[in-house]
Amino acid sequence: MSPRNVEYVLLDVDGLLINSEDAYSTVKSNILAKYGKEFTPELKAHVMATPARESAARILATYPDVPLTIDEYLKLYDTALLTVWDTVAFMPGAQKLVAHLRAHGVPMALATGSRRVNYTNKTKPAHLRDFFGFFVDKVVCGDDKPAMKGKPEPDIFLRAATEKLGLDVGRPREPCSDAQRALREKVLVFEDGLPGMQAAKRAGMPVVWIPDSDTELEGAGAEEVDLLLKSLEDFVPEEWGLPPYET
Protein backbone atom coordinates (compact mmCIF):
# COMPACT_ATOMS: atom_id res chain seq x y z
CA MET A 1 0.00 0.00 0.00
CA SER A 2 1.41 3.37 -0.97
CA PRO A 3 1.56 6.10 1.68
CA ARG A 4 -1.61 8.20 1.88
CA ASN A 5 -2.25 11.50 3.58
CA VAL A 6 -5.90 11.84 4.49
CA GLU A 7 -7.41 14.74 6.40
CA TYR A 8 -11.05 13.73 6.86
CA VAL A 9 -12.89 10.61 7.98
CA LEU A 10 -16.31 9.19 7.17
CA LEU A 11 -17.65 6.20 9.11
CA ASP A 12 -20.46 3.76 8.60
CA VAL A 13 -22.34 2.81 11.78
CA ASP A 14 -23.93 -0.64 11.72
CA GLY A 15 -21.42 -3.45 12.00
CA LEU A 16 -18.51 -1.01 12.06
CA LEU A 17 -18.99 1.09 15.21
CA ILE A 18 -21.67 -0.97 16.94
CA ASN A 19 -22.65 -4.61 16.64
CA SER A 20 -26.13 -3.81 15.40
CA GLU A 21 -25.82 -6.20 12.45
CA ASP A 22 -26.42 -9.08 14.85
CA ALA A 23 -29.57 -7.33 16.09
CA TYR A 24 -30.77 -6.76 12.53
CA SER A 25 -30.08 -10.37 11.61
CA THR A 26 -31.89 -11.70 14.67
CA VAL A 27 -34.99 -9.62 13.94
CA LYS A 28 -35.01 -10.61 10.25
CA SER A 29 -34.48 -14.26 11.13
CA ASN A 30 -37.35 -14.19 13.62
CA ILE A 31 -39.74 -12.61 11.12
CA LEU A 32 -38.89 -15.12 8.39
CA ALA A 33 -38.96 -18.06 10.81
CA LYS A 34 -42.66 -17.39 11.44
CA TYR A 35 -43.21 -18.33 7.80
CA GLY A 36 -40.80 -21.26 7.74
CA LYS A 37 -38.05 -19.33 5.95
CA GLU A 38 -34.37 -18.80 6.73
CA PHE A 39 -32.28 -15.64 6.77
CA THR A 40 -29.24 -17.24 5.13
CA PRO A 41 -25.69 -15.82 5.05
CA GLU A 42 -26.12 -15.29 1.31
CA LEU A 43 -29.33 -13.32 1.83
CA LYS A 44 -27.68 -11.32 4.61
CA ALA A 45 -24.84 -10.33 2.26
CA HIS A 46 -27.40 -9.45 -0.42
CA VAL A 47 -29.25 -6.96 1.81
CA MET A 48 -26.49 -5.62 4.06
CA ALA A 49 -26.03 -1.83 3.96
CA THR A 50 -29.00 -1.36 1.65
CA PRO A 51 -31.81 1.06 2.60
CA ALA A 52 -34.52 -0.59 4.73
CA ARG A 53 -37.22 -0.52 2.06
CA GLU A 54 -34.89 -1.95 -0.56
CA SER A 55 -33.71 -4.59 1.92
CA ALA A 56 -37.31 -5.57 2.64
CA ALA A 57 -38.06 -5.77 -1.07
CA ARG A 58 -35.08 -8.08 -1.67
CA ILE A 59 -36.06 -10.34 1.23
CA LEU A 60 -39.67 -10.62 0.11
CA ALA A 61 -38.59 -11.19 -3.51
CA THR A 62 -36.41 -14.07 -2.29
CA TYR A 63 -39.45 -15.60 -0.57
CA PRO A 64 -42.45 -14.53 -2.69
CA ASP A 65 -44.79 -16.84 -0.77
CA VAL A 66 -44.33 -14.86 2.47
CA PRO A 67 -47.72 -13.09 2.77
CA LEU A 68 -46.41 -9.64 3.70
CA THR A 69 -46.27 -6.36 1.85
CA ILE A 70 -43.15 -4.23 2.21
CA ASP A 71 -44.97 -1.87 4.58
CA GLU A 72 -46.26 -4.76 6.70
CA TYR A 73 -42.78 -6.25 6.91
CA LEU A 74 -41.24 -2.91 7.90
CA LYS A 75 -43.83 -2.39 10.63
CA LEU A 76 -42.95 -5.78 12.16
CA TYR A 77 -39.27 -5.02 11.73
CA ASP A 78 -39.33 -1.57 13.36
CA THR A 79 -41.40 -2.79 16.31
CA ALA A 80 -39.04 -5.69 16.99
CA LEU A 81 -35.94 -3.47 16.75
CA LEU A 82 -37.15 -1.32 19.64
CA THR A 83 -36.58 -4.26 21.98
CA VAL A 84 -32.93 -4.91 21.09
CA TRP A 85 -31.03 -1.62 21.14
CA ASP A 86 -30.16 -1.80 24.84
CA THR A 87 -28.18 -4.97 24.16
CA VAL A 88 -26.03 -3.58 21.31
CA ALA A 89 -22.30 -3.38 22.08
CA PHE A 90 -19.47 -1.39 20.52
CA MET A 91 -17.33 -3.12 17.94
CA PRO A 92 -13.70 -3.69 19.02
CA GLY A 93 -11.56 -0.61 18.47
CA ALA A 94 -14.45 1.74 17.64
CA GLN A 95 -14.34 3.84 20.80
CA LYS A 96 -10.56 4.05 20.73
CA LEU A 97 -10.44 5.19 17.10
CA VAL A 98 -13.15 7.84 17.38
CA ALA A 99 -11.82 9.19 20.68
CA HIS A 100 -8.31 9.42 19.19
CA LEU A 101 -9.40 11.23 16.02
CA ARG A 102 -11.65 13.50 18.04
CA ALA A 103 -8.82 14.41 20.42
CA HIS A 104 -6.64 15.39 17.47
CA GLY A 105 -9.32 17.45 15.77
CA VAL A 106 -9.72 15.25 12.70
CA PRO A 107 -13.03 16.21 11.02
CA MET A 108 -15.43 13.24 11.04
CA ALA A 109 -18.99 12.44 10.01
CA LEU A 110 -21.25 9.38 9.85
CA ALA A 111 -22.80 8.03 6.66
CA THR A 112 -25.32 5.29 7.40
CA GLY A 113 -27.89 3.63 5.18
CA SER A 114 -30.12 3.31 8.24
CA ARG A 115 -33.35 5.30 8.31
CA ARG A 116 -33.26 8.36 10.54
CA VAL A 117 -35.87 6.94 12.94
CA ASN A 118 -33.83 3.79 13.50
CA TYR A 119 -30.57 5.74 13.85
CA THR A 120 -32.21 7.90 16.52
CA ASN A 121 -33.61 4.90 18.38
CA LYS A 122 -30.43 2.85 18.29
CA THR A 123 -28.28 5.69 19.66
CA LYS A 124 -30.60 6.49 22.59
CA PRO A 125 -29.40 3.83 25.09
CA ALA A 126 -27.28 5.32 27.88
CA HIS A 127 -24.16 3.32 26.99
CA LEU A 128 -24.18 4.70 23.42
CA ARG A 129 -25.53 8.21 23.96
CA ASP A 130 -22.32 10.09 24.75
CA PHE A 131 -20.39 8.44 21.91
CA PHE A 132 -22.94 9.34 19.27
CA GLY A 133 -23.69 12.69 20.86
CA PHE A 134 -20.45 13.95 19.35
CA PHE A 135 -21.92 13.35 15.88
CA VAL A 136 -25.27 15.03 16.61
CA ASP A 137 -25.10 17.32 13.54
CA LYS A 138 -22.63 15.21 11.56
CA VAL A 139 -24.85 12.36 10.35
CA VAL A 140 -26.36 11.51 6.97
CA CYS A 141 -29.01 8.76 7.00
CA GLY A 142 -30.27 6.72 4.08
CA ASP A 143 -33.70 8.32 3.98
CA ASP A 144 -32.63 11.95 4.43
CA LYS A 145 -34.18 14.42 2.01
CA PRO A 146 -33.70 15.15 -0.80
CA ALA A 147 -33.71 11.48 -1.74
CA MET A 148 -30.47 9.85 -2.82
CA LYS A 149 -29.49 6.49 -4.22
CA GLY A 150 -28.38 3.95 -1.61
CA LYS A 151 -25.07 2.14 -1.38
CA PRO A 152 -23.30 0.90 -3.54
CA GLU A 153 -23.97 4.21 -5.28
CA PRO A 154 -21.64 6.96 -4.00
CA ASP A 155 -24.36 9.48 -3.06
CA ILE A 156 -24.25 9.18 0.73
CA PHE A 157 -20.48 9.65 1.01
CA LEU A 158 -20.39 12.61 -1.35
CA ARG A 159 -23.29 14.16 0.51
CA ALA A 160 -21.68 13.61 3.92
CA ALA A 161 -18.44 15.15 2.69
CA THR A 162 -20.29 18.15 1.25
CA GLU A 163 -22.92 18.81 3.91
CA LYS A 164 -21.22 17.58 7.08
CA LEU A 165 -17.54 18.23 6.39
CA GLY A 166 -18.03 21.33 4.23
CA LEU A 167 -15.99 20.02 1.30
CA ASP A 168 -16.51 20.82 -2.38
CA VAL A 169 -16.26 17.28 -3.73
CA GLY A 170 -18.91 17.54 -6.42
CA ARG A 171 -22.13 15.63 -6.92
CA PRO A 172 -22.90 12.02 -7.91
CA ARG A 173 -22.97 11.32 -11.64
CA GLU A 174 -21.79 14.83 -12.53
CA PRO A 175 -18.41 15.84 -13.99
CA CYS A 176 -15.71 16.05 -11.32
CA SER A 177 -12.89 18.60 -11.53
CA ASP A 178 -9.28 17.74 -10.76
CA ALA A 179 -9.51 19.74 -7.52
CA GLN A 180 -12.65 17.91 -6.45
CA ARG A 181 -11.07 14.56 -7.30
CA ALA A 182 -7.99 15.41 -5.24
CA LEU A 183 -10.16 16.44 -2.31
CA ARG A 184 -12.12 13.18 -2.43
CA GLU A 185 -8.82 11.34 -2.04
CA LYS A 186 -8.31 13.16 1.28
CA VAL A 187 -11.46 11.57 2.75
CA LEU A 188 -10.90 8.14 4.32
CA VAL A 189 -13.99 5.94 4.60
CA PHE A 190 -14.39 3.10 7.12
CA GLU A 191 -16.88 0.42 6.09
CA ASP A 192 -17.88 -3.12 6.98
CA GLY A 193 -20.47 -3.77 4.27
CA LEU A 194 -19.68 -4.74 0.69
CA PRO A 195 -22.11 -2.15 -0.80
CA GLY A 196 -20.56 0.49 1.44
CA MET A 197 -17.05 -0.38 0.33
CA GLN A 198 -18.17 -0.19 -3.28
CA ALA A 199 -19.91 3.14 -2.66
CA ALA A 200 -16.74 4.64 -1.20
CA LYS A 201 -14.65 3.54 -4.16
CA ARG A 202 -17.23 4.88 -6.60
CA ALA A 203 -17.05 8.18 -4.71
CA GLY A 204 -13.31 8.26 -5.40
CA MET A 205 -12.43 7.94 -1.73
CA PRO A 206 -9.92 5.53 -0.14
CA VAL A 207 -11.60 2.92 2.03
CA VAL A 208 -10.67 0.72 4.97
CA TRP A 209 -12.88 -2.36 4.71
CA ILE A 210 -13.64 -4.67 7.63
CA PRO A 211 -15.98 -7.22 6.01
CA ASP A 212 -18.59 -8.95 8.10
CA SER A 213 -18.15 -12.33 6.40
CA ASP A 214 -16.25 -14.34 3.81
CA THR A 215 -19.41 -14.20 1.67
CA GLU A 216 -18.84 -10.48 1.18
CA LEU A 217 -15.19 -11.03 0.25
CA GLU A 218 -16.26 -13.41 -2.49
CA GLY A 219 -18.57 -10.79 -3.99
CA ALA A 220 -16.19 -7.83 -3.91
CA GLY A 221 -16.26 -7.43 -7.69
CA ALA A 222 -14.31 -4.80 -9.59
CA GLU A 223 -13.71 -2.34 -6.76
CA GLU A 224 -10.24 -2.69 -5.25
CA VAL A 225 -10.22 -1.98 -1.53
CA ASP A 226 -7.36 0.16 -0.20
CA LEU A 227 -6.97 -1.69 3.10
CA LEU A 228 -8.58 -4.91 4.31
CA LEU A 229 -8.67 -5.49 8.08
CA LYS A 230 -10.22 -7.96 10.49
CA SER A 231 -10.91 -5.31 13.12
CA LEU A 232 -10.69 -1.57 13.76
CA GLU A 233 -8.15 -2.52 16.43
CA ASP A 234 -5.71 -3.31 13.62
CA PHE A 235 -5.86 0.15 12.06
CA VAL A 236 -2.58 2.11 12.14
CA PRO A 237 -3.40 5.84 11.80
CA GLU A 238 0.07 7.06 10.86
CA GLU A 239 0.05 4.88 7.73
CA TRP A 240 -2.58 7.30 6.44
CA GLY A 241 -0.98 10.53 7.59
CA LEU A 242 -3.15 10.68 10.71
CA PRO A 243 -1.75 11.23 14.23
CA PRO A 244 -0.40 7.98 15.73
CA TYR A 245 -1.90 6.40 18.82
CA GLU A 246 -0.11 7.39 22.01
CA THR A 247 1.87 4.50 23.46
Tab-separated table of C-alpha atoms in Angstrom:
chain	number	residue	atom	x	y	z
A	1	MET	CA	0.000	0.000	0.000
A	2	SER	CA	1.411	3.372	-0.974
A	3	PRO	CA	1.560	6.104	1.684
A	4	ARG	CA	-1.610	8.205	1.882
A	5	ASN	CA	-2.251	11.502	3.583
A	6	VAL	CA	-5.903	11.840	4.489
A	7	GLU	CA	-7.412	14.745	6.395
A	8	TYR	CA	-11.047	13.734	6.864
A	9	VAL	CA	-12.889	10.608	7.976
A	10	LEU	CA	-16.314	9.189	7.174
A	11	LEU	CA	-17.646	6.204	9.105
A	12	ASP	CA	-20.461	3.764	8.595
A	13	VAL	CA	-22.340	2.809	11.777
A	14	ASP	CA	-23.926	-0.645	11.718
A	15	GLY	CA	-21.417	-3.451	12.002
A	16	LEU	CA	-18.507	-1.007	12.058
A	17	LEU	CA	-18.989	1.086	15.212
A	18	ILE	CA	-21.675	-0.966	16.943
A	19	ASN	CA	-22.646	-4.606	16.642
A	20	SER	CA	-26.129	-3.812	15.397
A	21	GLU	CA	-25.824	-6.198	12.445
A	22	ASP	CA	-26.424	-9.083	14.850
A	23	ALA	CA	-29.571	-7.335	16.087
A	24	TYR	CA	-30.767	-6.759	12.534
A	25	SER	CA	-30.077	-10.373	11.609
A	26	THR	CA	-31.891	-11.700	14.674
A	27	VAL	CA	-34.994	-9.625	13.936
A	28	LYS	CA	-35.007	-10.606	10.246
A	29	SER	CA	-34.476	-14.265	11.132
A	30	ASN	CA	-37.354	-14.193	13.623
A	31	ILE	CA	-39.737	-12.611	11.117
A	32	LEU	CA	-38.889	-15.115	8.395
A	33	ALA	CA	-38.963	-18.060	10.811
A	34	LYS	CA	-42.661	-17.393	11.438
A	35	TYR	CA	-43.212	-18.326	7.799
A	36	GLY	CA	-40.803	-21.263	7.737
A	37	LYS	CA	-38.054	-19.328	5.949
A	38	GLU	CA	-34.368	-18.797	6.727
A	39	PHE	CA	-32.285	-15.640	6.765
A	40	THR	CA	-29.241	-17.243	5.129
A	41	PRO	CA	-25.691	-15.819	5.047
A	42	GLU	CA	-26.121	-15.286	1.307
A	43	LEU	CA	-29.334	-13.318	1.834
A	44	LYS	CA	-27.679	-11.318	4.609
A	45	ALA	CA	-24.835	-10.332	2.263
A	46	HIS	CA	-27.400	-9.454	-0.416
A	47	VAL	CA	-29.246	-6.956	1.805
A	48	MET	CA	-26.486	-5.620	4.055
A	49	ALA	CA	-26.031	-1.829	3.963
A	50	THR	CA	-29.004	-1.361	1.648
A	51	PRO	CA	-31.815	1.060	2.598
A	52	ALA	CA	-34.524	-0.588	4.734
A	53	ARG	CA	-37.220	-0.523	2.064
A	54	GLU	CA	-34.885	-1.953	-0.557
A	55	SER	CA	-33.706	-4.591	1.918
A	56	ALA	CA	-37.311	-5.570	2.639
A	57	ALA	CA	-38.063	-5.765	-1.071
A	58	ARG	CA	-35.083	-8.076	-1.671
A	59	ILE	CA	-36.058	-10.338	1.225
A	60	LEU	CA	-39.668	-10.622	0.110
A	61	ALA	CA	-38.587	-11.188	-3.508
A	62	THR	CA	-36.413	-14.069	-2.293
A	63	TYR	CA	-39.446	-15.596	-0.566
A	64	PRO	CA	-42.448	-14.528	-2.686
A	65	ASP	CA	-44.795	-16.840	-0.773
A	66	VAL	CA	-44.327	-14.865	2.470
A	67	PRO	CA	-47.721	-13.092	2.770
A	68	LEU	CA	-46.406	-9.639	3.696
A	69	THR	CA	-46.269	-6.360	1.855
A	70	ILE	CA	-43.146	-4.234	2.210
A	71	ASP	CA	-44.969	-1.867	4.576
A	72	GLU	CA	-46.258	-4.758	6.699
A	73	TYR	CA	-42.782	-6.248	6.906
A	74	LEU	CA	-41.242	-2.907	7.903
A	75	LYS	CA	-43.831	-2.392	10.626
A	76	LEU	CA	-42.951	-5.776	12.160
A	77	TYR	CA	-39.271	-5.024	11.732
A	78	ASP	CA	-39.329	-1.569	13.361
A	79	THR	CA	-41.395	-2.790	16.306
A	80	ALA	CA	-39.041	-5.687	16.985
A	81	LEU	CA	-35.939	-3.466	16.751
A	82	LEU	CA	-37.152	-1.316	19.642
A	83	THR	CA	-36.585	-4.260	21.983
A	84	VAL	CA	-32.933	-4.913	21.086
A	85	TRP	CA	-31.030	-1.623	21.139
A	86	ASP	CA	-30.165	-1.798	24.841
A	87	THR	CA	-28.179	-4.972	24.156
A	88	VAL	CA	-26.033	-3.580	21.313
A	89	ALA	CA	-22.296	-3.380	22.077
A	90	PHE	CA	-19.468	-1.391	20.522
A	91	MET	CA	-17.325	-3.121	17.937
A	92	PRO	CA	-13.699	-3.693	19.023
A	93	GLY	CA	-11.563	-0.614	18.467
A	94	ALA	CA	-14.449	1.737	17.639
A	95	GLN	CA	-14.344	3.836	20.796
A	96	LYS	CA	-10.556	4.048	20.726
A	97	LEU	CA	-10.442	5.194	17.096
A	98	VAL	CA	-13.155	7.839	17.383
A	99	ALA	CA	-11.815	9.193	20.682
A	100	HIS	CA	-8.309	9.419	19.187
A	101	LEU	CA	-9.395	11.229	16.021
A	102	ARG	CA	-11.649	13.498	18.038
A	103	ALA	CA	-8.822	14.409	20.424
A	104	HIS	CA	-6.638	15.390	17.474
A	105	GLY	CA	-9.325	17.450	15.772
A	106	VAL	CA	-9.721	15.253	12.702
A	107	PRO	CA	-13.030	16.214	11.018
A	108	MET	CA	-15.431	13.242	11.042
A	109	ALA	CA	-18.990	12.437	10.015
A	110	LEU	CA	-21.252	9.383	9.853
A	111	ALA	CA	-22.803	8.034	6.660
A	112	THR	CA	-25.320	5.287	7.398
A	113	GLY	CA	-27.892	3.632	5.179
A	114	SER	CA	-30.120	3.312	8.242
A	115	ARG	CA	-33.346	5.300	8.306
A	116	ARG	CA	-33.260	8.359	10.540
A	117	VAL	CA	-35.869	6.943	12.942
A	118	ASN	CA	-33.827	3.791	13.501
A	119	TYR	CA	-30.567	5.743	13.851
A	120	THR	CA	-32.215	7.904	16.519
A	121	ASN	CA	-33.608	4.897	18.381
A	122	LYS	CA	-30.431	2.847	18.292
A	123	THR	CA	-28.283	5.689	19.663
A	124	LYS	CA	-30.595	6.495	22.594
A	125	PRO	CA	-29.397	3.830	25.089
A	126	ALA	CA	-27.280	5.319	27.876
A	127	HIS	CA	-24.158	3.321	26.989
A	128	LEU	CA	-24.178	4.703	23.423
A	129	ARG	CA	-25.535	8.210	23.965
A	130	ASP	CA	-22.318	10.085	24.748
A	131	PHE	CA	-20.387	8.439	21.913
A	132	PHE	CA	-22.945	9.338	19.271
A	133	GLY	CA	-23.694	12.694	20.864
A	134	PHE	CA	-20.449	13.951	19.350
A	135	PHE	CA	-21.922	13.355	15.877
A	136	VAL	CA	-25.267	15.034	16.613
A	137	ASP	CA	-25.100	17.317	13.541
A	138	LYS	CA	-22.626	15.210	11.556
A	139	VAL	CA	-24.849	12.355	10.355
A	140	VAL	CA	-26.356	11.510	6.969
A	141	CYS	CA	-29.008	8.757	6.999
A	142	GLY	CA	-30.266	6.720	4.083
A	143	ASP	CA	-33.703	8.323	3.976
A	144	ASP	CA	-32.627	11.950	4.432
A	145	LYS	CA	-34.183	14.421	2.009
A	146	PRO	CA	-33.698	15.146	-0.800
A	147	ALA	CA	-33.715	11.483	-1.744
A	148	MET	CA	-30.471	9.852	-2.822
A	149	LYS	CA	-29.489	6.492	-4.218
A	150	GLY	CA	-28.379	3.950	-1.611
A	151	LYS	CA	-25.073	2.144	-1.378
A	152	PRO	CA	-23.304	0.900	-3.541
A	153	GLU	CA	-23.971	4.212	-5.281
A	154	PRO	CA	-21.637	6.965	-3.997
A	155	ASP	CA	-24.358	9.478	-3.063
A	156	ILE	CA	-24.250	9.184	0.732
A	157	PHE	CA	-20.479	9.653	1.013
A	158	LEU	CA	-20.388	12.613	-1.352
A	159	ARG	CA	-23.293	14.157	0.515
A	160	ALA	CA	-21.684	13.607	3.917
A	161	ALA	CA	-18.442	15.153	2.690
A	162	THR	CA	-20.293	18.147	1.248
A	163	GLU	CA	-22.925	18.813	3.907
A	164	LYS	CA	-21.217	17.576	7.081
A	165	LEU	CA	-17.543	18.229	6.387
A	166	GLY	CA	-18.032	21.329	4.234
A	167	LEU	CA	-15.989	20.024	1.298
A	168	ASP	CA	-16.509	20.816	-2.376
A	169	VAL	CA	-16.255	17.280	-3.727
A	170	GLY	CA	-18.913	17.542	-6.419
A	171	ARG	CA	-22.130	15.628	-6.917
A	172	PRO	CA	-22.895	12.022	-7.913
A	173	ARG	CA	-22.973	11.319	-11.637
A	174	GLU	CA	-21.791	14.832	-12.530
A	175	PRO	CA	-18.408	15.844	-13.986
A	176	CYS	CA	-15.708	16.053	-11.324
A	177	SER	CA	-12.886	18.601	-11.525
A	178	ASP	CA	-9.277	17.741	-10.764
A	179	ALA	CA	-9.507	19.744	-7.519
A	180	GLN	CA	-12.651	17.911	-6.447
A	181	ARG	CA	-11.074	14.560	-7.296
A	182	ALA	CA	-7.989	15.412	-5.242
A	183	LEU	CA	-10.165	16.441	-2.308
A	184	ARG	CA	-12.118	13.182	-2.433
A	185	GLU	CA	-8.820	11.342	-2.043
A	186	LYS	CA	-8.312	13.160	1.276
A	187	VAL	CA	-11.462	11.566	2.748
A	188	LEU	CA	-10.898	8.141	4.325
A	189	VAL	CA	-13.986	5.938	4.604
A	190	PHE	CA	-14.388	3.097	7.117
A	191	GLU	CA	-16.878	0.420	6.092
A	192	ASP	CA	-17.875	-3.117	6.978
A	193	GLY	CA	-20.472	-3.774	4.270
A	194	LEU	CA	-19.685	-4.739	0.686
A	195	PRO	CA	-22.105	-2.154	-0.799
A	196	GLY	CA	-20.557	0.487	1.443
A	197	MET	CA	-17.051	-0.377	0.334
A	198	GLN	CA	-18.173	-0.191	-3.285
A	199	ALA	CA	-19.915	3.143	-2.659
A	200	ALA	CA	-16.737	4.645	-1.200
A	201	LYS	CA	-14.649	3.536	-4.161
A	202	ARG	CA	-17.228	4.883	-6.604
A	203	ALA	CA	-17.048	8.184	-4.712
A	204	GLY	CA	-13.310	8.258	-5.397
A	205	MET	CA	-12.431	7.938	-1.726
A	206	PRO	CA	-9.923	5.535	-0.141
A	207	VAL	CA	-11.600	2.919	2.025
A	208	VAL	CA	-10.671	0.718	4.966
A	209	TRP	CA	-12.876	-2.357	4.713
A	210	ILE	CA	-13.644	-4.669	7.629
A	211	PRO	CA	-15.982	-7.217	6.005
A	212	ASP	CA	-18.585	-8.951	8.096
A	213	SER	CA	-18.148	-12.328	6.404
A	214	ASP	CA	-16.251	-14.336	3.813
A	215	THR	CA	-19.409	-14.203	1.673
A	216	GLU	CA	-18.837	-10.482	1.181
A	217	LEU	CA	-15.193	-11.031	0.245
A	218	GLU	CA	-16.259	-13.410	-2.489
A	219	GLY	CA	-18.573	-10.792	-3.992
A	220	ALA	CA	-16.194	-7.827	-3.912
A	221	GLY	CA	-16.259	-7.429	-7.692
A	222	ALA	CA	-14.306	-4.795	-9.593
A	223	GLU	CA	-13.711	-2.340	-6.761
A	224	GLU	CA	-10.238	-2.688	-5.255
A	225	VAL	CA	-10.220	-1.981	-1.527
A	226	ASP	CA	-7.364	0.155	-0.201
A	227	LEU	CA	-6.967	-1.693	3.099
A	228	LEU	CA	-8.581	-4.907	4.313
A	229	LEU	CA	-8.672	-5.490	8.079
A	230	LYS	CA	-10.215	-7.961	10.486
A	231	SER	CA	-10.906	-5.308	13.124
A	232	LEU	CA	-10.689	-1.574	13.759
A	233	GLU	CA	-8.152	-2.516	16.429
A	234	ASP	CA	-5.709	-3.311	13.622
A	235	PHE	CA	-5.857	0.153	12.057
A	236	VAL	CA	-2.576	2.112	12.135
A	237	PRO	CA	-3.397	5.842	11.800
A	238	GLU	CA	0.069	7.061	10.861
A	239	GLU	CA	0.053	4.879	7.730
A	240	TRP	CA	-2.584	7.297	6.444
A	241	GLY	CA	-0.978	10.529	7.590
A	242	LEU	CA	-3.148	10.676	10.712
A	243	PRO	CA	-1.746	11.227	14.228
A	244	PRO	CA	-0.404	7.978	15.726
A	245	TYR	CA	-1.905	6.404	18.821
A	246	GLU	CA	-0.107	7.392	22.006
A	247	THR	CA	1.866	4.505	23.461
